[in-house]
Amino acid sequence: MPSPSSSVTAPSRASIDLTESARAGWEAWLARRLERVTGPRGDLALVETRWLGPGESVDDETALAGYGPTAALTRMRRPSLDTGEDEYGYRVWDASSEAIREFDAIETFPFDAAWVLEAWFEPVDEQRTIPFEHLRDNGATRDLVVPGDITFSLVDDGRAREYTVAAFDDGGSLLVPFGDPTNRSDDPDLRSYPVGRFLVVQRLGGAADAGTPGPVLLDFNRAYIPPCGFSPHYNCPLPPAQNRLGVAVTAGERRVRSAA
């Protein structure tokens, strides 16, 4: 499988130890991912998302009618695409949902240390928003806060190609939704989730905190399938144009596999 770079230099003992440590960390991350997506409020547990009309209200008992004893309800709100005013809704989670019962595994690419890349975070002077399309908004966009840009290089056909991607603020973390040729690959062994994947930016030495420029780490082995890949009741942001990479990222999660 292609990697972002290659070398003919034999690895040192220290580099082998670092690689094995990174691999162990990746395996632990995968285990946490499985626990998270199959949990009672995990991605596979979401069985309904409903947004209420103006002035409409639904009590908990009515919202949960027809669901079993393992169902739970949470409330949410967001700005309306039409008016900008708050609109309210709820989600129903089922700890024994059909999706959980039928889930088998998250297929991944093999771990590859070459896909652990150092990048540079450059904050913007003022809080900036970028319009992101969302999967179920029929082409409409929602503005998400993008506190800065992340620049890194990938090797494509022997040449380094520089990318600058937008990372949005996800509860204090920097999250990069990205697309790459594996999303549309005809090769079933290379194909990944068609909508794109997410990657949490790892901060190095406090970089990327509170508008501070500095180095960050992009570990594409931890690229993951967004929630909408597990349940049709999520509405995920799609990668904007600048986040669509020309190099196949053969690292990270690929697809959700059902036991059926």
Coordinates of C-alpha atoms in Angstrom, one line a residue:
M1 CA 0.0 0.0 0.0
P2 CA 1.2 3.5 -0.7
S3 CA 2.7 5.6 2.1
P4 CA 3.3 9.3 2.3
S5 CA 7.0 8.8 2.0
S6 CA 9.6 6.1 1.7
S7 CA 13.2 5.4 2.8
V8 CA 16.0 2.9 2.0
T9 CA 17.7 3.5 5.4
A10 CA 17.6 0.6 7.8
P11 CA 15.6 1.6 10.9
S12 CA 17.5 2.0 14.1
R13 CA 16.6 0.3 17.4
A14 CA 15.3 3.5 18.7
S15 CA 13.0 4.1 15.7
I16 CA 11.7 0.5 16.0
D17 CA 10.9 1.0 19.7
L18 CA 9.1 4.3 18.8
T19 CA 7.1 2.5 16.1
E20 CA 6.1 -0.3 18.4
S21 CA 5.1 2.2 21.1
A22 CA 3.0 4.1 18.5
R23 CA 1.4 0.8 17.3
A24 CA 0.5 -0.2 20.9
G25 CA -1.1 3.3 21.4
W26 CA -3.0 2.8 18.2
E27 CA -4.3 -0.6 19.3
A28 CA -5.4 0.9 22.6
W29 CA -7.2 3.7 20.7
L30 CA -9.0 1.1 18.5
A31 CA -10.2 -0.7 21.6
R32 CA -11.6 2.6 23.1
R33 CA -13.3 3.3 19.8
L34 CA -15.1 0.0 19.8
E35 CA -16.3 0.6 23.4
R36 CA -17.5 4.1 22.5
V37 CA -19.4 3.2 19.3
T38 CA -21.1 0.2 20.9
G39 CA -22.0 2.0 24.2
P40 CA -25.5 2.9 25.3
R41 CA -24.9 6.5 24.0
G42 CA -22.5 5.4 21.2
D43 CA -22.9 6.0 17.5
L44 CA -24.6 2.7 16.9
A45 CA -27.2 3.4 19.6
L46 CA -28.8 6.4 18.0
V47 CA -32.2 5.4 16.6
E48 CA -34.0 8.7 16.1
T49 CA -33.2 12.4 15.7
R50 CA -36.1 14.7 15.5
W51 CA -36.2 18.5 15.2
L52 CA -39.4 20.2 16.4
G53 CA -41.3 22.9 14.5
P54 CA -41.8 26.4 15.9
G55 CA -43.8 26.3 19.1
E56 CA -44.0 22.5 19.0
S57 CA -43.2 20.5 22.2
V58 CA -42.9 16.8 22.9
D59 CA -42.6 15.4 26.4
D60 CA -40.3 12.5 27.2
E61 CA -43.0 9.9 27.5
T62 CA -44.4 10.7 24.1
A63 CA -40.9 10.9 22.5
L64 CA -40.1 7.4 23.9
A65 CA -43.4 5.8 23.0
G66 CA -42.8 2.6 21.1
Y67 CA -39.3 2.1 22.3
G68 CA -38.3 -0.5 24.9
P69 CA -36.8 -0.2 28.4
T70 CA -33.2 0.2 27.0
A71 CA -34.1 3.5 25.3
A72 CA -33.1 6.9 26.6
L73 CA -33.7 10.5 25.4
T74 CA -31.5 13.6 25.2
R75 CA -32.5 17.1 24.2
M76 CA -30.6 19.4 21.8
R77 CA -30.7 22.7 20.0
R78 CA -29.1 24.4 17.0
P79 CA -29.5 27.6 15.0
S80 CA -32.1 27.3 12.2
L81 CA -30.7 27.4 8.6
D82 CA -33.6 29.6 7.6
T83 CA -33.9 32.1 10.4
G84 CA -30.8 31.8 12.6
E85 CA -33.1 31.4 15.6
D86 CA -32.7 28.4 18.0
E87 CA -34.6 25.3 17.1
Y88 CA -35.0 22.4 19.4
G89 CA -35.0 18.7 19.0
Y90 CA -34.3 15.4 20.7
R91 CA -32.5 12.2 20.2
V92 CA -33.4 8.7 21.2
W93 CA -30.7 6.1 22.0
D94 CA -31.2 2.4 22.4
A95 CA -28.6 0.4 24.2
S96 CA -29.9 -2.8 22.4
S97 CA -30.5 -1.2 19.0
E98 CA -30.5 -3.4 15.9
A99 CA -27.3 -1.7 14.7
I100 CA -25.5 -2.7 17.9
R101 CA -26.8 -6.3 17.7
E102 CA -25.7 -6.6 14.1
F103 CA -22.3 -4.9 14.5
D104 CA -19.2 -7.0 13.8
A105 CA -16.2 -4.7 13.5
I106 CA -14.6 -1.6 12.2
E107 CA -12.3 -2.5 9.4
T108 CA -9.0 -0.6 9.3
F109 CA -5.9 -0.2 7.2
P110 CA -2.8 -1.8 8.8
F111 CA -0.9 0.5 11.1
D112 CA 1.8 2.4 9.3
A113 CA 4.2 4.7 11.2
A114 CA 4.8 6.7 8.0
W115 CA 1.3 8.2 8.3
V116 CA 2.2 9.9 11.6
L117 CA 3.0 13.4 10.3
E118 CA 4.2 16.6 11.9
A119 CA 2.3 19.7 10.7
W120 CA 2.0 23.4 11.5
F121 CA -0.9 25.1 13.1
E122 CA -1.4 28.8 12.2
P123 CA -4.2 30.6 14.0
V124 CA -6.2 33.3 12.4
D125 CA -6.3 36.8 13.9
E126 CA -10.0 36.8 14.6
Q127 CA -12.5 34.0 15.1
R128 CA -13.3 32.8 11.6
T129 CA -16.1 30.6 10.3
I130 CA -16.3 28.5 7.2
P131 CA -19.5 27.2 5.6
F132 CA -19.6 23.4 5.8
E133 CA -22.1 21.3 3.9
H134 CA -23.7 18.6 6.1
L135 CA -24.7 15.2 4.8
R136 CA -28.5 15.6 5.3
D137 CA -28.9 19.4 4.6
N138 CA -29.5 19.0 0.8
G139 CA -26.6 21.3 -0.1
A140 CA -27.2 24.0 2.5
T141 CA -24.3 25.0 4.7
R142 CA -23.7 25.7 8.3
D143 CA -21.0 28.0 9.5
L144 CA -18.5 26.3 11.8
V145 CA -15.7 28.1 13.8
V146 CA -12.3 27.5 12.2
P147 CA -9.6 28.9 14.6
G148 CA -6.7 28.3 12.2
D149 CA -5.1 26.4 9.4
I150 CA -3.0 23.3 9.5
T151 CA -0.2 22.9 6.9
F152 CA 1.6 19.7 6.1
S153 CA 3.2 17.8 3.2
L154 CA 2.4 14.5 1.5
V155 CA 4.5 12.7 -1.1
D156 CA 2.7 12.1 -4.4
D157 CA 4.5 10.3 -7.2
G158 CA 7.9 11.1 -5.6
R159 CA 7.1 14.8 -5.1
A160 CA 6.2 16.6 -1.9
R161 CA 2.8 18.3 -2.1
E162 CA 1.8 20.8 0.5
Y163 CA -1.7 21.0 1.9
T164 CA -3.4 23.6 4.1
V165 CA -6.6 22.2 5.6
A166 CA -9.3 23.8 7.8
A167 CA -9.8 22.3 11.3
F168 CA -12.9 23.3 13.2
D169 CA -13.4 23.7 16.9
D170 CA -15.0 20.6 18.4
G171 CA -15.5 21.3 22.1
G172 CA -11.9 22.6 22.5
S173 CA -10.3 20.1 20.2
L174 CA -9.2 20.7 16.6
L175 CA -11.1 18.3 14.2
V176 CA -10.2 17.9 10.5
P177 CA -12.9 16.4 8.3
F178 CA -11.0 15.2 5.2
G179 CA -11.6 13.3 2.0
D180 CA -9.1 11.4 -0.2
P181 CA -9.1 9.0 -3.2
T182 CA -9.8 5.9 -1.0
N183 CA -13.4 7.2 -0.5
R184 CA -14.1 6.4 -4.1
S185 CA -11.6 3.6 -4.8
D186 CA -12.7 0.7 -7.0
D187 CA -10.4 -1.6 -5.0
P188 CA -12.4 -3.1 -2.1
D189 CA -9.1 -3.4 -0.1
L190 CA -8.4 0.3 -0.4
R191 CA -12.0 1.7 -0.2
S192 CA -12.9 3.7 2.9
Y193 CA -16.1 5.4 4.1
P194 CA -17.4 7.3 1.0
V195 CA -18.4 10.5 2.8
G196 CA -14.9 11.1 4.2
R197 CA -13.2 10.7 7.6
F198 CA -12.4 12.7 10.7
L199 CA -9.0 13.3 12.4
V200 CA -8.4 14.8 15.8
V201 CA -5.3 17.0 15.7
Q202 CA -2.8 16.2 18.5
R203 CA -1.2 19.2 20.0
L204 CA 2.5 19.3 20.7
G205 CA 3.9 21.1 23.7
G206 CA 0.7 23.2 24.1
A207 CA 0.7 24.3 20.4
A208 CA -2.7 25.2 18.9
D209 CA -4.0 26.3 22.4
A210 CA -5.7 29.7 22.6
G211 CA -4.4 31.0 19.2
T212 CA -0.8 29.9 19.7
P213 CA 1.0 28.9 16.4
G214 CA 3.2 25.8 16.5
P215 CA 3.7 22.2 15.6
V216 CA 0.9 19.7 15.8
L217 CA 0.7 16.0 15.0
L218 CA -1.5 14.3 12.4
D219 CA -1.7 10.6 13.1
F220 CA -3.7 9.3 10.1
N221 CA -3.7 5.9 11.7
R222 CA -6.4 7.4 14.0
A223 CA -8.5 8.7 11.1
Y224 CA -12.0 7.6 12.0
I225 CA -15.4 7.1 10.4
P226 CA -17.8 9.9 11.4
P227 CA -20.9 9.2 13.4
C228 CA -23.1 9.2 10.2
G229 CA -21.2 6.0 9.1
F230 CA -22.8 4.2 12.1
S231 CA -26.3 5.6 12.1
P232 CA -28.4 7.4 9.5
H233 CA -29.8 9.7 12.3
Y234 CA -26.6 11.8 12.4
N235 CA -25.9 14.8 10.2
C236 CA -22.1 15.1 9.7
P237 CA -20.1 17.9 8.2
L238 CA -18.6 17.1 4.8
P239 CA -15.0 17.9 4.0
P240 CA -14.7 21.3 2.4
A241 CA -12.8 21.7 -0.9
Q242 CA -9.4 22.5 0.8
N243 CA -9.7 19.3 2.9
R244 CA -9.9 17.0 0.0
L245 CA -6.5 15.4 -0.4
G246 CA -5.1 14.2 -3.7
V247 CA -3.1 11.4 -2.1
A248 CA -4.7 8.1 -1.0
V249 CA -4.6 8.0 2.8
T250 CA -4.1 4.2 3.4
A251 CA -4.3 4.5 7.2
G252 CA -7.1 4.7 9.8
E253 CA -10.6 3.3 9.8
R254 CA -12.1 2.1 6.5
R255 CA -15.7 0.9 7.0
V256 CA -18.2 -0.5 9.4
R257 CA -18.8 -4.3 9.0
S258 CA -22.0 -6.0 10.1
A259 CA -22.2 -9.6 11.2
A260 CA -25.2 -10.2 8.9

